[in-house]
mmCIF file of C-alpha atoms in Angstrom:
data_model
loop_
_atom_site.group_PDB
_atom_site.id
_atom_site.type_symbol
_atom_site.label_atom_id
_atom_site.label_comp_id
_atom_site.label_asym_id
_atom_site.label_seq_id
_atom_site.Cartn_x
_atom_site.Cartn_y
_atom_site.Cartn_z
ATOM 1 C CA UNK A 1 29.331 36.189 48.076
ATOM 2 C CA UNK A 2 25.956 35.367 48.959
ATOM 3 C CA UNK A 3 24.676 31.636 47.700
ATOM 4 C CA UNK A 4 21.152 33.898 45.733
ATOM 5 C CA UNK A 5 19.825 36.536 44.617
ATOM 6 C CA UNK A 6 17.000 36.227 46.729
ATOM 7 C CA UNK A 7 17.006 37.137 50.497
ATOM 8 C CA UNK A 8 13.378 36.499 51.550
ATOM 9 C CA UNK A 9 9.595 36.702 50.527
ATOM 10 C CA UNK A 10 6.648 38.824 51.597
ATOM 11 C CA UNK A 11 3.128 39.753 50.965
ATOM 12 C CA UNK A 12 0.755 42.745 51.143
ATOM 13 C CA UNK A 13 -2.919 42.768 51.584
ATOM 14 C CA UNK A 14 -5.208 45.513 50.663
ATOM 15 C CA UNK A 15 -8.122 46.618 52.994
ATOM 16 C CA UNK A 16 -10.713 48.415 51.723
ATOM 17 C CA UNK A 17 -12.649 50.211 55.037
ATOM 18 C CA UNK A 18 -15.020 52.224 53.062
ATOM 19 C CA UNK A 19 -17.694 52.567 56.430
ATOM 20 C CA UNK A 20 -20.894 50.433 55.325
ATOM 21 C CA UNK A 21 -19.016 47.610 57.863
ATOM 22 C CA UNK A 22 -18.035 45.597 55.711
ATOM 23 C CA UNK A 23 -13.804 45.443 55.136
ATOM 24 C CA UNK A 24 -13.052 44.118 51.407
ATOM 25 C CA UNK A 25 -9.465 42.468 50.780
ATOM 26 C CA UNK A 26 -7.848 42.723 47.579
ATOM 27 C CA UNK A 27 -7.094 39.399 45.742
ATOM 28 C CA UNK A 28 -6.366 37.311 42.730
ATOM 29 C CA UNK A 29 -6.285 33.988 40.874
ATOM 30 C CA UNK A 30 -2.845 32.354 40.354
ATOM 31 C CA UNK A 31 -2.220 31.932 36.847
ATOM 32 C CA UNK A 32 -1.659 28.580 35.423
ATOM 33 C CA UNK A 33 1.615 28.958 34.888
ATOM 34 C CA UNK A 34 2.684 29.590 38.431
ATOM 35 C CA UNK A 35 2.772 27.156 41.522
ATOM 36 C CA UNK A 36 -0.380 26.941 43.265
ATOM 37 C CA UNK A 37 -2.110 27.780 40.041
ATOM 38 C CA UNK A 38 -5.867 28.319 40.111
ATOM 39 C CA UNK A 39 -5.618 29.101 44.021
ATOM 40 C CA UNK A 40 -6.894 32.758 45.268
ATOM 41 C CA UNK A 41 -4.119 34.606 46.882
ATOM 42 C CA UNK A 42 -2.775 38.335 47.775
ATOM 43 C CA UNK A 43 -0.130 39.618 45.868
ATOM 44 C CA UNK A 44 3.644 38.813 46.935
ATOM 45 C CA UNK A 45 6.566 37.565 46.084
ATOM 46 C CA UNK A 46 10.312 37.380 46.423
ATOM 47 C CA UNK A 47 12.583 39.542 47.762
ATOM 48 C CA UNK A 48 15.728 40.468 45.814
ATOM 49 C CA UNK A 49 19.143 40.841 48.265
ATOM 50 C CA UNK A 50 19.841 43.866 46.460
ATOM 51 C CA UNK A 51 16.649 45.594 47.710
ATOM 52 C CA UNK A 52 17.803 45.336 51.252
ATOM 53 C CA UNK A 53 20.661 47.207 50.731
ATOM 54 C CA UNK A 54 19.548 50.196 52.021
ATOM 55 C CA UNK A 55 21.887 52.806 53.733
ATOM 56 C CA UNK A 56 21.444 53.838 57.047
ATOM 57 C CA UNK A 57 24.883 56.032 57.661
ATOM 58 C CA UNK A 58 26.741 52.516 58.177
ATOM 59 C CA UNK A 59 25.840 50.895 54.518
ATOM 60 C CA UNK A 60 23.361 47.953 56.647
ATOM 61 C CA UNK A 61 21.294 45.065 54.450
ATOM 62 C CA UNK A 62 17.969 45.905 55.946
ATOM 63 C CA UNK A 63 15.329 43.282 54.961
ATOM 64 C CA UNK A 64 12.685 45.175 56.407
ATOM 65 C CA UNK A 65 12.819 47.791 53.726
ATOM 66 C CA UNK A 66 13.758 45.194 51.081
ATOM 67 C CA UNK A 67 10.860 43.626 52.031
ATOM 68 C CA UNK A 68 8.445 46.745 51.905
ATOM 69 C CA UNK A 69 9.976 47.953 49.119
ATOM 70 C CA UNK A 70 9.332 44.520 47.133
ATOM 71 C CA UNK A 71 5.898 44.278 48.655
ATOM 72 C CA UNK A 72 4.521 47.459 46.556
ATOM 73 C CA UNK A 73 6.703 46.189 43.596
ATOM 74 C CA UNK A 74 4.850 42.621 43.273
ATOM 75 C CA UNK A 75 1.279 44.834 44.334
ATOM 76 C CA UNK A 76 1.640 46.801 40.968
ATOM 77 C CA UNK A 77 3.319 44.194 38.996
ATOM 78 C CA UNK A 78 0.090 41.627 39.904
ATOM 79 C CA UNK A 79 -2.501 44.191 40.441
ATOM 80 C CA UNK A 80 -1.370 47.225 38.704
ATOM 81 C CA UNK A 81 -2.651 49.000 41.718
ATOM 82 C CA UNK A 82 -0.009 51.804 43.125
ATOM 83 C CA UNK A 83 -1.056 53.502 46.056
ATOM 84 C CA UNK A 84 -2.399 56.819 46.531
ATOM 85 C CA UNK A 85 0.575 59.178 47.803
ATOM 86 C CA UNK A 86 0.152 59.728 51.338
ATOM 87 C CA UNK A 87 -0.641 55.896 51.840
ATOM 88 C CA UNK A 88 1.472 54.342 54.391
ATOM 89 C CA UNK A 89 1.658 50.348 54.735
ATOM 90 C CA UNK A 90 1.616 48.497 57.872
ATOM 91 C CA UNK A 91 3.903 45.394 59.009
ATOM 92 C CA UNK A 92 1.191 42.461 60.166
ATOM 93 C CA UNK A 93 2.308 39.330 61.735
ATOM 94 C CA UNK A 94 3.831 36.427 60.062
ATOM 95 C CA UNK A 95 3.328 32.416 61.022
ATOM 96 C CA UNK A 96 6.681 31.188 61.711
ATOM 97 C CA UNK A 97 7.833 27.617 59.694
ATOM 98 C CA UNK A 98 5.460 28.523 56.702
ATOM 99 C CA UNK A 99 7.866 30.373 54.716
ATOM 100 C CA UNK A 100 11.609 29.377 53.866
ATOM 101 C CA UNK A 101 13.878 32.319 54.591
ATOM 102 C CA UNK A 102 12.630 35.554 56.061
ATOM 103 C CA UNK A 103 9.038 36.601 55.265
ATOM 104 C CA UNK A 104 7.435 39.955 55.878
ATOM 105 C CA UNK A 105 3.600 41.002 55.619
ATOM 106 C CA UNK A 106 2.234 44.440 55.260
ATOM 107 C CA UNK A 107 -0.593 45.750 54.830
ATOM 108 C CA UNK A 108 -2.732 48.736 54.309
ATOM 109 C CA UNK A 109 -6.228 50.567 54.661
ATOM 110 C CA UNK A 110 -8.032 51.949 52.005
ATOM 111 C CA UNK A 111 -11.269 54.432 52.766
ATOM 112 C CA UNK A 112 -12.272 53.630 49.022
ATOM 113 C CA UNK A 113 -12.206 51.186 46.059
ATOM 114 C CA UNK A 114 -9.155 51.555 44.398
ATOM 115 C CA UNK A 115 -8.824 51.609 40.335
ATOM 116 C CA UNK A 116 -7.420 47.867 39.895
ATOM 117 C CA UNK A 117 -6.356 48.137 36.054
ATOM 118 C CA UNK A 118 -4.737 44.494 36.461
ATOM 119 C CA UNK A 119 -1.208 42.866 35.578
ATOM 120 C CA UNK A 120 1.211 44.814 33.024
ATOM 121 C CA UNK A 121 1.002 42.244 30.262
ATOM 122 C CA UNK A 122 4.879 41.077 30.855
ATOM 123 C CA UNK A 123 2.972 40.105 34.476
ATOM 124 C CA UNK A 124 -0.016 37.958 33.063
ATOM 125 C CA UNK A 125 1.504 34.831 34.119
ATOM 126 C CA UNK A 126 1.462 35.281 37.661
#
């Protein structure tokens, strides 16, 4: 049985491309009640083992799609941002040694300003 319920982390930054040259990222201020509060950061977070258990015909733990999948969860939980349908996400590199446990980026381009309504209230704290 595995030692947590957590297999990794990851992260996903919003791009906002909307052609006057200048490329906007989406970000936030860490609540107080969080580590690294007060610091500006992207949303993110952990990612649950049971989100990796995606089936690919031989029943696989695939931390790639746990990853992705936990990456839009933490975007709309901290932003309340979901993406338009038809929006795909992007892996983007990852610095090795400054995250214990796997870690996956992704990212995506928007060709507009997004609504940002913010965090569900039961998400405030982050």
């Amino acid at each position: 049985m595995p030692s947590s319920r957590y297999k990794g982390s990851c992260g996903i930054y919003v791009f906002v491309d909307s052609g006057d040259g200048v490329p906007w990222l989406l970000v936030h201020r860490r609540s107080v009640h969080v580590s690294s509060s007060g610091k500006i950061a992207t949303p993110g977070g952990r990612v649950e083992r049971q989100l990796c258990s995606h089936i690919h015909g031989f029943g696989t733990h695939d931390f790639e799609v746990g990853a992705r999948l936990s990456a839009l969860k933490e975007l709309r939980e901290e932003s309340g941002l979901v993406l338009p349908e038809g929006v795909s996400t992007m892996q983007l590199p990852t610095c090795e040694g400054e995250h214990s446990g796997e870690h996956r980026n992704f990212g995506v381009v928007l060709r507009e300003f997004p609504v940002v309504p913010g965090p569900g209230e039961q998400y405030a704290f982050e």
